[in-house]
XYZ file of C-alpha atoms in Angstrom:
358
model
C 0.040 -0.077 0.213
C 2.892 2.514 0.968
C 4.605 1.527 -2.693
C 1.244 2.321 -4.196
C 0.428 5.342 -2.674
C 4.047 6.562 -3.615
C 3.407 5.419 -7.288
C 0.512 7.629 -7.667
C -1.228 7.500 -10.964
C 1.342 4.712 -12.091
C -0.344 2.279 -9.582
C -4.141 2.690 -10.989
C -4.256 -0.653 -12.583
C -3.076 -2.585 -9.792
C -5.835 -0.548 -7.552
C -8.296 -1.081 -10.161
C -7.458 -5.228 -9.954
C -7.410 -5.233 -6.293
C -10.902 -4.075 -6.030
C -12.044 -7.497 -7.694
C -10.251 -9.316 -4.603
C -12.216 -9.632 -1.553
C -8.930 -9.818 0.752
C -7.171 -6.541 -1.113
C -10.371 -4.525 -1.637
C -10.171 -3.626 2.339
C -6.981 -1.797 1.530
C -8.527 0.120 -1.380
C -11.491 1.119 0.411
C -9.014 2.564 3.312
C -7.056 4.467 0.416
C -10.478 5.474 -1.022
C -11.293 7.036 2.417
C -8.185 8.497 3.284
C -5.955 8.758 0.303
C -8.032 9.627 -2.853
C -9.971 12.164 -1.896
C -7.795 14.953 -3.610
C -6.467 12.575 -6.419
C -7.979 13.045 -9.795
C -7.002 9.762 -11.535
C -8.946 7.510 -9.142
C -12.501 7.252 -11.604
C -11.444 3.899 -12.998
C -11.342 2.610 -9.394
C -14.988 4.226 -8.479
C -16.136 2.384 -11.722
C -14.701 -0.962 -10.578
C -16.534 -0.653 -7.270
C -19.941 0.176 -8.862
C -19.665 -3.227 -10.866
C -19.773 -4.810 -7.516
C -23.108 -5.629 -5.733
C -24.400 -5.095 -2.672
C -23.065 -2.659 0.239
C -19.630 -2.142 -1.952
C -21.724 -0.302 -4.603
C -23.471 1.540 -2.179
C -19.869 2.714 -0.910
C -18.998 3.738 -4.155
C -21.744 5.899 -4.715
C -21.653 7.431 -1.416
C -18.109 8.580 -2.060
C -18.565 9.631 -5.448
C -21.448 11.965 -4.171
C -18.524 13.937 -2.772
C -16.299 14.230 -5.739
C -18.178 16.057 -8.522
C -14.765 16.463 -10.196
C -14.323 12.715 -10.487
C -17.999 12.202 -11.763
C -17.155 14.639 -14.361
C -14.055 12.707 -15.339
C -15.964 9.261 -15.594
C -19.560 10.425 -16.776
C -19.304 8.463 -19.846
C -18.966 5.286 -17.750
C -21.521 6.546 -15.422
C -23.917 6.932 -18.395
C -23.351 3.773 -19.829
C -24.466 2.069 -16.171
C -27.539 4.273 -15.820
C -28.801 2.974 -19.116
C -28.034 -0.895 -18.206
C -29.544 -0.395 -14.773
C -32.722 1.446 -16.064
C -33.251 -1.626 -18.084
C -32.296 -4.435 -15.540
C -34.350 -6.985 -14.053
C -32.376 -6.659 -10.638
C -34.418 -4.267 -8.201
C -30.894 -3.238 -6.626
C -29.513 -1.985 -9.950
C -32.694 -0.472 -11.005
C -33.202 1.243 -7.588
C -29.694 2.794 -7.883
C -30.236 4.671 -11.260
C -31.536 7.722 -9.352
C -28.132 7.977 -7.386
C -26.612 7.944 -10.963
C -28.618 10.758 -12.138
C -27.846 12.837 -8.836
C -24.508 12.242 -9.393
C -24.719 13.547 -13.172
C -26.451 16.608 -11.685
C -23.442 17.346 -9.214
C -20.677 18.957 -11.628
C -21.248 22.698 -12.475
C -22.138 21.713 -16.156
C -23.398 18.018 -16.901
C -20.984 15.215 -18.739
C -21.590 15.227 -22.622
C -24.275 12.446 -23.237
C -26.708 13.217 -20.912
C -29.241 14.360 -23.311
C -29.127 11.081 -24.875
C -29.189 9.452 -21.507
C -32.704 11.011 -20.701
C -34.281 10.229 -23.922
C -32.954 6.479 -23.542
C -33.976 5.649 -19.994
C -37.335 7.847 -19.739
C -39.563 5.217 -21.040
C -38.529 2.685 -18.494
C -38.876 5.136 -15.589
C -42.498 5.855 -15.815
C -43.476 4.711 -12.246
C -40.787 6.638 -10.508
C -41.962 10.082 -10.104
C -38.507 11.163 -8.231
C -36.226 9.759 -10.961
C -38.201 11.505 -13.706
C -37.672 14.859 -11.767
C -34.088 14.476 -11.488
C -34.140 13.384 -15.329
C -35.464 16.496 -16.054
C -33.290 18.530 -13.997
C -30.349 16.917 -15.926
C -32.076 17.630 -19.296
C -32.613 21.280 -18.642
C -29.075 21.804 -17.061
C -27.815 21.180 -20.646
C -29.222 24.517 -21.712
C -30.876 25.497 -24.976
C -29.476 22.317 -26.828
C -32.109 19.999 -24.455
C -35.547 21.871 -25.779
C -35.524 19.575 -28.580
C -35.122 16.652 -26.738
C -37.698 17.590 -24.122
C -40.427 18.363 -26.526
C -39.822 15.136 -28.140
C -40.058 13.319 -24.518
C -43.071 15.215 -23.537
C -44.924 14.833 -26.662
C -44.009 11.166 -27.474
C -44.780 9.884 -23.879
C -47.988 12.627 -22.683
C -45.797 13.840 -19.876
C -47.976 15.146 -17.045
C -47.947 18.856 -16.972
C -46.765 19.082 -13.268
C -43.420 17.011 -14.659
C -43.007 19.590 -17.575
C -42.912 22.163 -14.984
C -39.882 20.345 -13.332
C -37.931 20.889 -16.455
C -38.960 24.703 -16.694
C -37.727 25.270 -13.141
C -34.612 24.746 -13.886
C -33.939 26.158 -17.252
C -32.045 29.179 -18.017
C -32.782 32.555 -19.595
C -31.242 31.143 -22.827
C -33.154 28.014 -22.627
C -36.512 29.932 -22.020
C -35.999 31.965 -25.206
C -35.604 28.968 -27.159
C -39.107 27.733 -25.714
C -40.732 30.908 -26.754
C -39.377 30.504 -30.192
C -41.116 26.825 -30.114
C -44.472 28.865 -28.903
C -44.362 30.628 -32.517
C -44.352 27.023 -34.424
C -46.902 25.983 -36.877
C -47.543 22.701 -34.839
C -50.187 23.488 -32.379
C -48.694 20.690 -30.047
C -45.457 22.120 -29.872
C -47.216 25.703 -29.284
C -49.347 24.376 -26.331
C -46.159 22.734 -24.930
C -44.249 25.488 -25.118
C -47.330 28.115 -23.498
C -47.641 25.411 -20.563
C -44.111 25.936 -19.700
C -44.191 29.965 -20.205
C -47.447 29.860 -17.909
C -45.596 27.926 -15.186
C -42.463 29.920 -15.382
C -44.922 33.221 -14.907
C -45.306 32.028 -11.230
C -41.742 31.563 -10.298
C -40.027 34.183 -8.248
C -36.410 32.656 -9.477
C -36.837 32.942 -13.131
C -33.910 34.387 -15.279
C -36.619 35.919 -17.711
C -37.341 39.578 -17.386
C -41.320 39.642 -16.068
C -41.931 42.103 -18.864
C -40.784 39.109 -21.330
C -43.069 36.995 -19.763
C -45.935 39.636 -19.993
C -44.957 40.281 -23.628
C -45.329 36.588 -24.661
C -48.180 35.788 -22.551
C -50.023 38.825 -24.212
C -49.097 37.416 -27.631
C -50.378 33.947 -26.816
C -53.647 35.104 -25.752
C -54.451 36.063 -29.493
C -53.479 32.521 -30.477
C -56.021 30.711 -32.890
C -55.590 27.238 -30.663
C -57.775 27.184 -27.649
C -55.453 25.379 -25.551
C -52.648 27.673 -26.062
C -55.137 30.405 -24.943
C -55.941 28.723 -21.999
C -52.323 28.386 -20.933
C -51.687 32.055 -21.626
C -54.559 32.733 -19.300
C -53.426 30.516 -16.342
C -49.836 32.221 -17.205
C -51.931 35.722 -16.487
C -53.429 34.279 -13.303
C -49.889 33.014 -12.233
C -48.902 36.561 -12.441
C -50.676 37.427 -9.507
C -51.664 41.162 -10.582
C -48.213 42.774 -10.886
C -47.479 45.708 -12.185
C -46.075 44.560 -15.312
C -49.109 42.489 -15.842
C -51.480 45.237 -16.216
C -51.149 45.756 -19.881
C -52.960 42.378 -20.072
C -56.240 43.621 -18.466
C -58.154 44.510 -21.746
C -57.624 41.013 -23.217
C -58.528 39.559 -19.711
C -61.845 41.445 -20.193
C -62.308 40.091 -23.350
C -61.845 36.468 -22.218
C -64.661 36.868 -19.790
C -66.974 36.466 -22.825
C -65.113 33.448 -23.987
C -67.643 30.642 -24.447
C -64.996 28.130 -22.958
C -65.640 27.753 -19.433
C -62.108 27.164 -18.353
C -60.670 30.109 -20.131
C -63.266 32.690 -18.513
C -62.728 31.108 -15.087
C -59.021 31.644 -15.777
C -59.673 35.195 -16.881
C -61.885 36.027 -14.007
C -59.118 34.863 -11.551
C -56.503 36.864 -13.153
C -58.482 40.085 -13.452
C -59.331 39.859 -9.517
C -55.688 39.870 -8.868
C -55.675 43.409 -9.917
C -58.314 44.863 -7.486
C -59.711 47.911 -8.140
C -57.762 48.624 -11.274
C -59.956 45.920 -12.640
C -63.088 47.536 -11.810
C -63.727 49.262 -14.976
C -63.576 46.274 -17.221
C -65.746 44.368 -14.231
C -68.285 47.379 -14.713
C -68.541 46.517 -18.355
C -68.888 43.227 -18.102
C -72.083 43.507 -15.661
C -73.467 45.786 -18.093
C -73.132 42.968 -20.857
C -76.110 41.739 -23.010
C -74.513 38.158 -22.628
C -75.641 36.813 -19.451
C -72.698 34.334 -19.506
C -70.298 37.490 -19.247
C -72.443 39.061 -16.208
C -72.248 35.631 -14.410
C -68.326 35.454 -14.894
C -68.382 39.432 -13.778
C -69.852 38.225 -10.656
C -67.394 35.283 -9.966
C -64.610 37.933 -10.576
C -65.785 40.052 -7.907
C -66.159 37.304 -5.315
C -62.275 36.431 -6.259
C -61.084 39.585 -5.165
C -59.487 40.036 -1.500
C -60.796 42.022 -0.137
C -63.899 42.655 -2.073
C -64.333 46.407 -2.931
C -67.618 48.327 -1.937
C -67.940 48.932 -5.498
C -67.965 45.033 -6.272
C -70.699 44.582 -3.676
C -72.832 47.268 -5.325
C -72.544 45.496 -8.399
C -73.067 41.851 -7.387
C -76.398 43.458 -5.524
C -77.331 44.786 -8.990
C -76.646 41.478 -10.685
C -79.007 39.712 -7.929
C -81.959 41.668 -9.414
C -80.929 40.675 -12.992
C -83.706 39.426 -15.336
C -81.844 36.277 -16.109
C -82.474 33.547 -13.447
C -78.837 32.023 -13.914
C -77.586 35.491 -13.082
C -79.529 36.051 -10.213
C -78.673 32.614 -9.021
C -74.976 33.114 -9.438
C -75.300 36.586 -7.947
C -76.624 35.396 -4.616
C -74.051 32.523 -4.149
C -71.267 35.183 -5.021
C -72.817 37.721 -2.213
C -72.800 34.705 0.374
C -68.968 33.894 -0.553
C -67.799 37.559 0.016
C -68.946 37.418 3.745
C -69.113 40.833 3.734
C -70.824 42.832 6.799
C -73.466 44.740 4.863
C -77.104 44.819 5.830
C -77.894 45.131 2.274
C -76.419 41.729 1.561
C -78.492 40.190 4.285
C -81.560 41.459 2.986
C -80.987 40.195 -0.474
C -80.127 36.811 0.829
C -83.711 37.020 2.848
C -85.211 37.933 -0.472
C -83.509 35.360 -2.318
C -85.362 32.618 -0.607
C -88.686 33.556 -2.067
C -87.055 33.375 -5.565
C -87.236 29.905 -7.302
C -84.149 30.799 -9.247
C -82.136 31.353 -6.232
């Protein structure tokens, strides 16, 4: 052992061979804990340990977790083992795939080949949510070049939206700009996916994108010809929580109150409510609409406000006297939900008891 320590890198073949010998292995373990921590040539020794089952493999995984520099060096070998273990029928090997992915996420930049790795093993990890999240993080850390692969995975395997958000959470500014470009594609499927990612980023306080850019893109997507894209854009507007930068969206949110699609006008109402008093001109116009559905949604917008402004209560009281029974019904419900201490509200609710519609 002393001679090997003196030999440094030249002793590497002996160390690797010793891993396979149960008696010699104890000295390798000792050297890994005390000697190898600062050496940059020890990657092949860790790989040899990974090929051993049980506690030996677990020890190698633990030690590698503390050496991102070595992980970067032996990245290709780790990638190959991740591919093999993801397809393995042995539970021990499959369980350790996530550990390998965590390792590959540890260097400042992921090793080459990780995009292909995620694409390769994604179909084999459909039941492991945590592993899929780590894979999406690894994918996003590859930057803009990962977008094409991400979209192919999401579309081909019908990935749930909450998992798609995990990819957006780790996307840097150049990656998001590439995603924005995808939202302008002719393919409605790609535009939907891109708009869903933009909507997710809209609610993040850690996005590298300027909020004004997010608002600009949502504003554009609100005019898209595809219903689902518009829905995601409205969800993005709602995720902005009435910020000053988002005030330019108010006119389009007002228009969306009249959208026949129930999901769309619900999102629009929720987004408008976050603007508080600044949304009241839009709500006033919606209350006067000839369309009963628009008047109903206007009432729902007032209900979503916190706190509900006095003018909002006045408008709900007006809607409670509407000629359309459905409008009256929803207005009475919305008045009750506001929980405002106002005698006029109590009187209206009492009178509603005699109205068959309410």
